[in-house]
mmCIF file with all atom_site columns, C-alpha atoms in Angstrom:
data_model
loop_
_atom_site.group_PDB
_atom_site.id
_atom_site.type_symbol
_atom_site.label_atom_id
_atom_site.label_alt_id
_atom_site.label_comp_id
_atom_site.label_asym_id
_atom_site.label_entity_id
_atom_site.label_seq_id
_atom_site.pdbx_PDB_ins_code
_atom_site.Cartn_x
_atom_site.Cartn_y
_atom_site.Cartn_z
_atom_site.occupancy
_atom_site.B_iso_or_equiv
_atom_site.pdbx_formal_charge
_atom_site.auth_seq_id
_atom_site.auth_comp_id
_atom_site.auth_asym_id
_atom_site.auth_atom_id
_atom_site.pdbx_PDB_model_num
ATOM 1   C CA . MET A 1 1   ? -8.186  21.323 28.487 1.00 93.00 ? 1   MET A CA 1
ATOM 2   C CA . LYS A 1 2   ? -11.031 23.080 26.703 1.00 96.00 ? 2   LYS A CA 1
ATOM 3   C CA . ILE A 1 3   ? -11.094 26.811 24.760 1.00 97.00 ? 3   ILE A CA 1
ATOM 4   C CA . GLN A 1 4   ? -11.712 29.341 27.771 1.00 95.00 ? 4   GLN A CA 1
ATOM 5   C CA . ALA A 1 5   ? -10.895 32.810 28.886 1.00 92.00 ? 5   ALA A CA 1
ATOM 6   C CA . ASN A 1 6   ? -7.082  33.406 28.486 1.00 90.00 ? 6   ASN A CA 1
ATOM 7   C CA . ALA A 1 7   ? -6.294  29.529 26.923 1.00 95.00 ? 7   ALA A CA 1
ATOM 8   C CA . VAL A 1 8   ? -3.914  29.377 24.417 1.00 96.00 ? 8   VAL A CA 1
ATOM 9   C CA . VAL A 1 9   ? -5.836  28.234 20.727 1.00 96.00 ? 9   VAL A CA 1
ATOM 10  C CA . GLY A 1 10  ? -4.377  26.806 17.711 1.00 96.00 ? 10  GLY A CA 1
ATOM 11  C CA . LEU A 1 11  ? -5.694  26.250 14.313 1.00 96.00 ? 11  LEU A CA 1
ATOM 12  C CA . THR A 1 12  ? -6.033  25.054 11.006 1.00 97.00 ? 12  THR A CA 1
ATOM 13  C CA . TYR A 1 13  ? -9.033  26.394 8.868  1.00 97.00 ? 13  TYR A CA 1
ATOM 14  C CA . GLU A 1 14  ? -10.066 27.036 5.500  1.00 97.00 ? 14  GLU A CA 1
ATOM 15  C CA . LEU A 1 15  ? -11.938 30.400 5.465  1.00 97.00 ? 15  LEU A CA 1
ATOM 16  C CA . LYS A 1 16  ? -14.674 30.716 2.666  1.00 97.00 ? 16  LYS A CA 1
ATOM 17  C CA . VAL A 1 17  ? -16.168 34.242 2.199  1.00 97.00 ? 17  VAL A CA 1
ATOM 18  C CA . SER A 1 18  ? -19.895 34.729 0.418  1.00 96.00 ? 18  SER A CA 1
ATOM 19  C CA . LYS A 1 19  ? -22.016 37.974 -0.079 1.00 92.00 ? 19  LYS A CA 1
ATOM 20  C CA . LEU A 1 20  ? -25.812 37.940 0.231  1.00 84.00 ? 20  LEU A CA 1
ATOM 21  C CA . GLU A 1 21  ? -27.266 40.103 -3.494 1.00 80.00 ? 21  GLU A CA 1
ATOM 22  C CA . ASP A 1 22  ? -30.981 40.351 -4.039 1.00 79.00 ? 22  ASP A CA 1
ATOM 23  C CA . GLU A 1 23  ? -32.064 38.064 -1.287 1.00 81.00 ? 23  GLU A CA 1
ATOM 24  C CA . ILE A 1 24  ? -29.544 35.023 -2.639 1.00 86.00 ? 24  ILE A CA 1
ATOM 25  C CA . GLU A 1 25  ? -26.594 34.369 -1.291 1.00 85.00 ? 25  GLU A CA 1
ATOM 26  C CA . SER A 1 26  ? -23.668 33.496 -4.098 1.00 88.00 ? 26  SER A CA 1
ATOM 27  C CA . THR A 1 27  ? -21.717 30.490 -4.101 1.00 92.00 ? 27  THR A CA 1
ATOM 28  C CA . PRO A 1 28  ? -18.780 30.612 -1.185 1.00 93.00 ? 28  PRO A CA 1
ATOM 29  C CA . PHE A 1 29  ? -15.662 30.559 -2.646 1.00 94.00 ? 29  PHE A CA 1
ATOM 30  C CA . SER A 1 30  ? -11.971 30.224 -0.555 1.00 95.00 ? 30  SER A CA 1
ATOM 31  C CA . VAL A 1 31  ? -10.043 33.455 0.525  1.00 95.00 ? 31  VAL A CA 1
ATOM 32  C CA . GLU A 1 32  ? -7.541  31.887 3.552  1.00 96.00 ? 32  GLU A CA 1
ATOM 33  C CA . ILE A 1 33  ? -6.579  28.264 4.146  1.00 97.00 ? 33  ILE A CA 1
ATOM 34  C CA . ARG A 1 34  ? -4.398  28.223 7.330  1.00 96.00 ? 34  ARG A CA 1
ATOM 35  C CA . ASP A 1 35  ? -2.882  24.285 7.874  1.00 96.00 ? 35  ASP A CA 1
ATOM 36  C CA . GLU A 1 36  ? -0.270  22.210 9.717  1.00 95.00 ? 36  GLU A CA 1
ATOM 37  C CA . GLU A 1 37  ? 2.236   24.328 8.074  1.00 95.00 ? 37  GLU A CA 1
ATOM 38  C CA . ASP A 1 38  ? 0.723   27.508 9.029  1.00 95.00 ? 38  ASP A CA 1
ATOM 39  C CA . PRO A 1 39  ? -1.027  27.057 11.735 1.00 96.00 ? 39  PRO A CA 1
ATOM 40  C CA . PHE A 1 40  ? -3.151  29.966 13.531 1.00 95.00 ? 40  PHE A CA 1
ATOM 41  C CA . TYR A 1 41  ? -2.862  30.623 16.725 1.00 95.00 ? 41  TYR A CA 1
ATOM 42  C CA . PHE A 1 42  ? -4.232  33.449 19.487 1.00 95.00 ? 42  PHE A CA 1
ATOM 43  C CA . LEU A 1 43  ? -4.755  34.410 23.483 1.00 94.00 ? 43  LEU A CA 1
ATOM 44  C CA . PHE A 1 44  ? -8.840  33.348 23.442 1.00 95.00 ? 44  PHE A CA 1
ATOM 45  C CA . GLY A 1 45  ? -10.913 36.495 24.888 1.00 91.00 ? 45  GLY A CA 1
ATOM 46  C CA . GLN A 1 46  ? -7.936  38.513 23.115 1.00 87.00 ? 46  GLN A CA 1
ATOM 47  C CA . SER A 1 47  ? -7.965  37.586 19.666 1.00 85.00 ? 47  SER A CA 1
ATOM 48  C CA . GLY A 1 48  ? -8.990  40.770 17.743 1.00 84.00 ? 48  GLY A CA 1
ATOM 49  C CA . LEU A 1 49  ? -11.019 38.417 15.897 1.00 89.00 ? 49  LEU A CA 1
ATOM 50  C CA . PRO A 1 50  ? -15.344 38.690 15.900 1.00 95.00 ? 50  PRO A CA 1
ATOM 51  C CA . GLU A 1 51  ? -16.951 38.164 19.010 1.00 95.00 ? 51  GLU A CA 1
ATOM 52  C CA . LYS A 1 52  ? -19.074 35.433 17.911 1.00 97.00 ? 52  LYS A CA 1
ATOM 53  C CA . PHE A 1 53  ? -15.561 33.428 16.105 1.00 97.00 ? 53  PHE A CA 1
ATOM 54  C CA . GLU A 1 54  ? -14.600 33.196 19.859 1.00 96.00 ? 54  GLU A CA 1
ATOM 55  C CA . GLU A 1 55  ? -17.969 32.005 21.032 1.00 96.00 ? 55  GLU A CA 1
ATOM 56  C CA . LEU A 1 56  ? -18.252 29.147 18.593 1.00 97.00 ? 56  LEU A CA 1
ATOM 57  C CA . LEU A 1 57  ? -15.405 27.864 19.479 1.00 97.00 ? 57  LEU A CA 1
ATOM 58  C CA . GLU A 1 58  ? -15.683 28.253 23.255 1.00 97.00 ? 58  GLU A CA 1
ATOM 59  C CA . GLY A 1 59  ? -15.803 24.508 25.095 1.00 97.00 ? 59  GLY A CA 1
ATOM 60  C CA . ARG A 1 60  ? -13.982 22.949 22.292 1.00 97.00 ? 60  ARG A CA 1
ATOM 61  C CA . GLU A 1 61  ? -11.308 20.933 22.982 1.00 96.00 ? 61  GLU A CA 1
ATOM 62  C CA . ASP A 1 62  ? -7.824  19.848 21.008 1.00 95.00 ? 62  ASP A CA 1
ATOM 63  C CA . SER A 1 63  ? -8.506  17.441 17.819 1.00 96.00 ? 63  SER A CA 1
ATOM 64  C CA . GLU A 1 64  ? -12.359 18.790 17.610 1.00 97.00 ? 64  GLU A CA 1
ATOM 65  C CA . ASP A 1 65  ? -13.245 19.517 14.213 1.00 98.00 ? 65  ASP A CA 1
ATOM 66  C CA . PHE A 1 66  ? -14.965 23.032 13.388 1.00 98.00 ? 66  PHE A CA 1
ATOM 67  C CA . SER A 1 67  ? -17.960 24.290 11.434 1.00 98.00 ? 67  SER A CA 1
ATOM 68  C CA . PHE A 1 68  ? -20.139 27.601 11.370 1.00 97.00 ? 68  PHE A CA 1
ATOM 69  C CA . THR A 1 69  ? -20.646 30.593 9.306  1.00 97.00 ? 69  THR A CA 1
ATOM 70  C CA . LEU A 1 70  ? -20.464 34.044 11.204 1.00 97.00 ? 70  LEU A CA 1
ATOM 71  C CA . SER A 1 71  ? -23.145 36.771 9.240  1.00 96.00 ? 71  SER A CA 1
ATOM 72  C CA . VAL A 1 72  ? -22.165 39.627 8.224  1.00 95.00 ? 72  VAL A CA 1
ATOM 73  C CA . GLU A 1 73  ? -23.629 41.160 11.480 1.00 96.00 ? 73  GLU A CA 1
ATOM 74  C CA . GLU A 1 74  ? -21.396 38.801 13.392 1.00 97.00 ? 74  GLU A CA 1
ATOM 75  C CA . ALA A 1 75  ? -18.368 39.174 11.146 1.00 96.00 ? 75  ALA A CA 1
ATOM 76  C CA . TYR A 1 76  ? -17.169 42.302 10.225 1.00 95.00 ? 76  TYR A CA 1
ATOM 77  C CA . GLY A 1 77  ? -20.305 44.029 9.508  1.00 95.00 ? 77  GLY A CA 1
ATOM 78  C CA . GLU A 1 78  ? -21.617 46.822 6.503  1.00 95.00 ? 78  GLU A CA 1
ATOM 79  C CA . GLN A 1 79  ? -19.053 48.578 4.944  1.00 94.00 ? 79  GLN A CA 1
ATOM 80  C CA . ASP A 1 80  ? -19.189 52.090 6.042  1.00 96.00 ? 80  ASP A CA 1
ATOM 81  C CA . ASP A 1 81  ? -18.965 54.719 3.881  1.00 96.00 ? 81  ASP A CA 1
ATOM 82  C CA . GLU A 1 82  ? -17.371 57.016 6.317  1.00 96.00 ? 82  GLU A CA 1
ATOM 83  C CA . LEU A 1 83  ? -13.851 55.249 6.103  1.00 96.00 ? 83  LEU A CA 1
ATOM 84  C CA . ILE A 1 84  ? -13.367 56.038 2.632  1.00 96.00 ? 84  ILE A CA 1
ATOM 85  C CA . ILE A 1 85  ? -11.596 59.262 2.632  1.00 96.00 ? 85  ILE A CA 1
ATOM 86  C CA . THR A 1 86  ? -9.857  61.077 0.117  1.00 97.00 ? 86  THR A CA 1
ATOM 87  C CA . LEU A 1 87  ? -5.804  61.896 1.433  1.00 96.00 ? 87  LEU A CA 1
ATOM 88  C CA . PRO A 1 88  ? -3.399  63.840 0.010  1.00 96.00 ? 88  PRO A CA 1
ATOM 89  C CA . LYS A 1 89  ? -0.465  61.430 -1.990 1.00 94.00 ? 89  LYS A CA 1
ATOM 90  C CA . ASP A 1 90  ? 2.020   63.301 -1.249 1.00 93.00 ? 90  ASP A CA 1
ATOM 91  C CA . GLN A 1 91  ? 1.608   61.975 2.796  1.00 92.00 ? 91  GLN A CA 1
ATOM 92  C CA . PHE A 1 92  ? 2.799   58.522 0.941  1.00 93.00 ? 92  PHE A CA 1
ATOM 93  C CA . SER A 1 93  ? 6.376   59.989 -0.577 1.00 90.00 ? 93  SER A CA 1
ATOM 94  C CA . GLY A 1 94  ? 9.843   57.234 -0.843 1.00 90.00 ? 94  GLY A CA 1
ATOM 95  C CA . ASP A 1 95  ? 10.695  58.776 2.381  1.00 90.00 ? 95  ASP A CA 1
ATOM 96  C CA . ARG A 1 96  ? 7.750   57.915 4.469  1.00 89.00 ? 96  ARG A CA 1
ATOM 97  C CA . GLY A 1 97  ? 8.782   54.386 3.253  1.00 90.00 ? 97  GLY A CA 1
ATOM 98  C CA . PHE A 1 98  ? 6.064   54.018 0.718  1.00 93.00 ? 98  PHE A CA 1
ATOM 99  C CA . SER A 1 99  ? 6.730   53.187 -3.574 1.00 93.00 ? 99  SER A CA 1
ATOM 100 C CA . PRO A 1 100 ? 4.965   54.213 -6.836 1.00 92.00 ? 100 PRO A CA 1
ATOM 101 C CA . GLU A 1 101 ? 3.633   50.834 -6.971 1.00 93.00 ? 101 GLU A CA 1
ATOM 102 C CA . MET A 1 102 ? 2.523   50.235 -3.643 1.00 94.00 ? 102 MET A CA 1
ATOM 103 C CA . LEU A 1 103 ? -0.266  53.311 -4.239 1.00 94.00 ? 103 LEU A CA 1
ATOM 104 C CA . GLU A 1 104 ? -1.776  51.404 -6.751 1.00 94.00 ? 104 GLU A CA 1
ATOM 105 C CA . GLU A 1 105 ? -5.256  50.961 -6.832 1.00 95.00 ? 105 GLU A CA 1
ATOM 106 C CA . GLY A 1 106 ? -6.303  47.185 -5.719 1.00 95.00 ? 106 GLY A CA 1
ATOM 107 C CA . ASN A 1 107 ? -3.406  47.822 -2.748 1.00 95.00 ? 107 ASN A CA 1
ATOM 108 C CA . PHE A 1 108 ? -2.823  47.492 0.718  1.00 95.00 ? 108 PHE A CA 1
ATOM 109 C CA . LEU A 1 109 ? -1.288  50.148 2.691  1.00 94.00 ? 109 LEU A CA 1
ATOM 110 C CA . PRO A 1 110 ? 0.399   49.191 5.791  1.00 91.00 ? 110 PRO A CA 1
ATOM 111 C CA . LEU A 1 111 ? -0.124  51.905 7.769  1.00 91.00 ? 111 LEU A CA 1
ATOM 112 C CA . MET A 1 112 ? 0.253   52.709 11.981 1.00 86.00 ? 112 MET A CA 1
ATOM 113 C CA . ASP A 1 113 ? -2.727  54.990 13.419 1.00 83.00 ? 113 ASP A CA 1
ATOM 114 C CA . GLU A 1 114 ? -2.045  57.866 16.464 1.00 84.00 ? 114 GLU A CA 1
ATOM 115 C CA . ASN A 1 115 ? -1.259  55.505 18.836 1.00 84.00 ? 115 ASN A CA 1
ATOM 116 C CA . GLY A 1 116 ? 1.301   53.383 16.809 1.00 83.00 ? 116 GLY A CA 1
ATOM 117 C CA . TYR A 1 117 ? -1.029  50.472 15.974 1.00 82.00 ? 117 TYR A CA 1
ATOM 118 C CA . SER A 1 118 ? -1.116  48.906 12.961 1.00 84.00 ? 118 SER A CA 1
ATOM 119 C CA . MET A 1 119 ? -3.772  49.294 10.027 1.00 88.00 ? 119 MET A CA 1
ATOM 120 C CA . GLN A 1 120 ? -4.187  48.897 6.648  1.00 92.00 ? 120 GLN A CA 1
ATOM 121 C CA . ALA A 1 121 ? -6.479  51.013 3.804  1.00 95.00 ? 121 ALA A CA 1
ATOM 122 C CA . LYS A 1 122 ? -6.909  49.764 0.673  1.00 96.00 ? 122 LYS A CA 1
ATOM 123 C CA . VAL A 1 123 ? -6.338  52.029 -2.383 1.00 96.00 ? 123 VAL A CA 1
ATOM 124 C CA . VAL A 1 124 ? -9.937  52.314 -4.162 1.00 96.00 ? 124 VAL A CA 1
ATOM 125 C CA . LYS A 1 125 ? -8.276  55.144 -6.836 1.00 96.00 ? 125 LYS A CA 1
ATOM 126 C CA . ASN A 1 126 ? -5.577  56.920 -7.520 1.00 93.00 ? 126 ASN A CA 1
ATOM 127 C CA . LEU A 1 127 ? -6.896  60.524 -8.123 1.00 94.00 ? 127 LEU A CA 1
ATOM 128 C CA . GLY A 1 128 ? -2.892  62.054 -9.195 1.00 91.00 ? 128 GLY A CA 1
ATOM 129 C CA . GLU A 1 129 ? -2.662  64.534 -6.209 1.00 94.00 ? 129 GLU A CA 1
ATOM 130 C CA . GLN A 1 130 ? -4.820  63.009 -3.883 1.00 96.00 ? 130 GLN A CA 1
ATOM 131 C CA . LEU A 1 131 ? -5.786  58.627 -3.679 1.00 96.00 ? 131 LEU A CA 1
ATOM 132 C CA . ILE A 1 132 ? -9.564  57.437 -2.376 1.00 97.00 ? 132 ILE A CA 1
ATOM 133 C CA . LEU A 1 133 ? -8.496  55.154 0.716  1.00 97.00 ? 133 LEU A CA 1
ATOM 134 C CA . ASP A 1 134 ? -10.722 52.751 1.992  1.00 97.00 ? 134 ASP A CA 1
ATOM 135 C CA . PHE A 1 135 ? -10.291 51.897 5.664  1.00 96.00 ? 135 PHE A CA 1
ATOM 136 C CA . ASN A 1 136 ? -12.825 49.439 6.206  1.00 95.00 ? 136 ASN A CA 1
ATOM 137 C CA . HIS A 1 137 ? -11.491 45.396 7.414  1.00 93.00 ? 137 HIS A CA 1
ATOM 138 C CA . PRO A 1 138 ? -11.473 43.794 3.927  1.00 92.00 ? 138 PRO A CA 1
ATOM 139 C CA . LEU A 1 139 ? -14.172 41.397 4.681  1.00 94.00 ? 139 LEU A CA 1
ATOM 140 C CA . VAL A 1 140 ? -16.872 43.745 5.503  1.00 95.00 ? 140 VAL A CA 1
ATOM 141 C CA . GLY A 1 141 ? -19.571 43.009 4.252  1.00 94.00 ? 141 GLY A CA 1
ATOM 142 C CA . PHE A 1 142 ? -19.309 39.213 3.483  1.00 96.00 ? 142 PHE A CA 1
ATOM 143 C CA . ASN A 1 143 ? -21.112 36.038 5.621  1.00 96.00 ? 143 ASN A CA 1
ATOM 144 C CA . LEU A 1 144 ? -17.563 33.770 6.591  1.00 97.00 ? 144 LEU A CA 1
ATOM 145 C CA . HIS A 1 145 ? -17.562 30.763 6.642  1.00 97.00 ? 145 HIS A CA 1
ATOM 146 C CA . PHE A 1 146 ? -15.013 28.463 8.840  1.00 97.00 ? 146 PHE A CA 1
ATOM 147 C CA . GLU A 1 147 ? -14.691 24.835 8.635  1.00 98.00 ? 147 GLU A CA 1
ATOM 148 C CA . GLY A 1 148 ? -11.210 23.349 10.735 1.00 97.00 ? 148 GLY A CA 1
ATOM 149 C CA . LYS A 1 149 ? -10.073 21.883 13.647 1.00 98.00 ? 149 LYS A CA 1
ATOM 150 C CA . ILE A 1 150 ? -8.635  22.803 16.216 1.00 98.00 ? 150 ILE A CA 1
ATOM 151 C CA . ILE A 1 151 ? -5.060  21.761 16.922 1.00 97.00 ? 151 ILE A CA 1
ATOM 152 C CA . GLU A 1 152 ? -4.135  23.063 20.370 1.00 96.00 ? 152 GLU A CA 1
ATOM 153 C CA . VAL A 1 153 ? -5.434  23.881 23.534 1.00 97.00 ? 153 VAL A CA 1
ATOM 154 C CA . ARG A 1 154 ? -2.692  25.343 26.474 1.00 96.00 ? 154 ARG A CA 1
ATOM 155 C CA . GLU A 1 155 ? -2.838  27.749 29.200 1.00 95.00 ? 155 GLU A CA 1
ATOM 156 C CA . ALA A 1 156 ? -1.618  31.123 28.083 1.00 93.00 ? 156 ALA A CA 1
ATOM 157 C CA . THR A 1 157 ? 1.978   31.857 30.215 1.00 92.00 ? 157 THR A CA 1
ATOM 158 C CA . LYS A 1 158 ? 1.932   35.367 32.586 1.00 93.00 ? 158 LYS A CA 1
ATOM 159 C CA . GLU A 1 159 ? 3.756   36.767 30.109 1.00 92.00 ? 159 GLU A CA 1
ATOM 160 C CA . GLU A 1 160 ? 1.659   36.243 26.993 1.00 91.00 ? 160 GLU A CA 1
ATOM 161 C CA . LEU A 1 161 ? -1.255  37.627 29.333 1.00 90.00 ? 161 LEU A CA 1
ATOM 162 C CA . LYS A 1 162 ? 0.770   40.292 30.727 1.00 89.00 ? 162 LYS A CA 1
ATOM 163 C CA . HIS A 1 163 ? 1.618   40.653 26.698 1.00 86.00 ? 163 HIS A CA 1
ATOM 164 C CA . GLY A 1 164 ? -1.566  40.135 25.117 1.00 85.00 ? 164 GLY A CA 1
ATOM 165 C CA . HIS A 1 165 ? -1.011  37.757 22.724 1.00 86.00 ? 165 HIS A CA 1
ATOM 166 C CA . VAL A 1 166 ? 1.044   34.021 22.166 1.00 90.00 ? 166 VAL A CA 1
ATOM 167 C CA . HIS A 1 167 ? 4.854   34.131 22.479 1.00 85.00 ? 167 HIS A CA 1
ATOM 168 C CA . GLY A 1 168 ? 7.123   31.107 21.172 1.00 77.00 ? 168 GLY A CA 1
ATOM 169 C CA . GLU A 1 169 ? 7.228   29.150 18.116 1.00 73.00 ? 169 GLU A CA 1
ATOM 170 C CA . HIS A 1 170 ? 3.456   30.097 16.637 1.00 70.00 ? 170 HIS A CA 1
ATOM 171 C CA . GLY A 1 171 ? 3.358   33.384 18.375 1.00 69.00 ? 171 GLY A CA 1
ATOM 172 C CA . ALA A 1 172 ? 5.464   36.853 18.910 1.00 59.00 ? 172 ALA A CA 1
ATOM 173 C CA . HIS A 1 173 ? 8.874   36.102 19.407 1.00 50.00 ? 173 HIS A CA 1
ATOM 174 C CA . ASP A 1 174 ? 10.372  38.426 21.736 1.00 46.00 ? 174 ASP A CA 1
#
């Protein structure tokens, strides 16, 4: 089966990132490896990944190798300064599930938006009574270099399509 809308896709890959500074691209460095022990499974067309990522996989088949690069614009774009905000530190208290260690600079806070969707923010600076948080995607501003292999392509079940995610061994368990 070829990768197409509503197919379940399983991949192994290495993701490297690079940045363009003064018109010179940095040497790509590895930030994530998904191997046979921990493959990445998603519902094609509903992955939440950059559109270009799925575009470059469409039509490929099981056991096929792939290698491509997404530019900053095709991936997560440039940093949006409006997504860097200052919030009162008391919103991140122990009774809300936050420990002092979680609020250290450089850490990512697991948060939820008003609709109950998971999101994260990086602690940029702890100002004592306030925190500066960055809600940009962690890979914003980077070119993404993917190299990997398609390990499975199958039709999604009606239940997976209804729920919008993969079920079973490599997906949600519900």
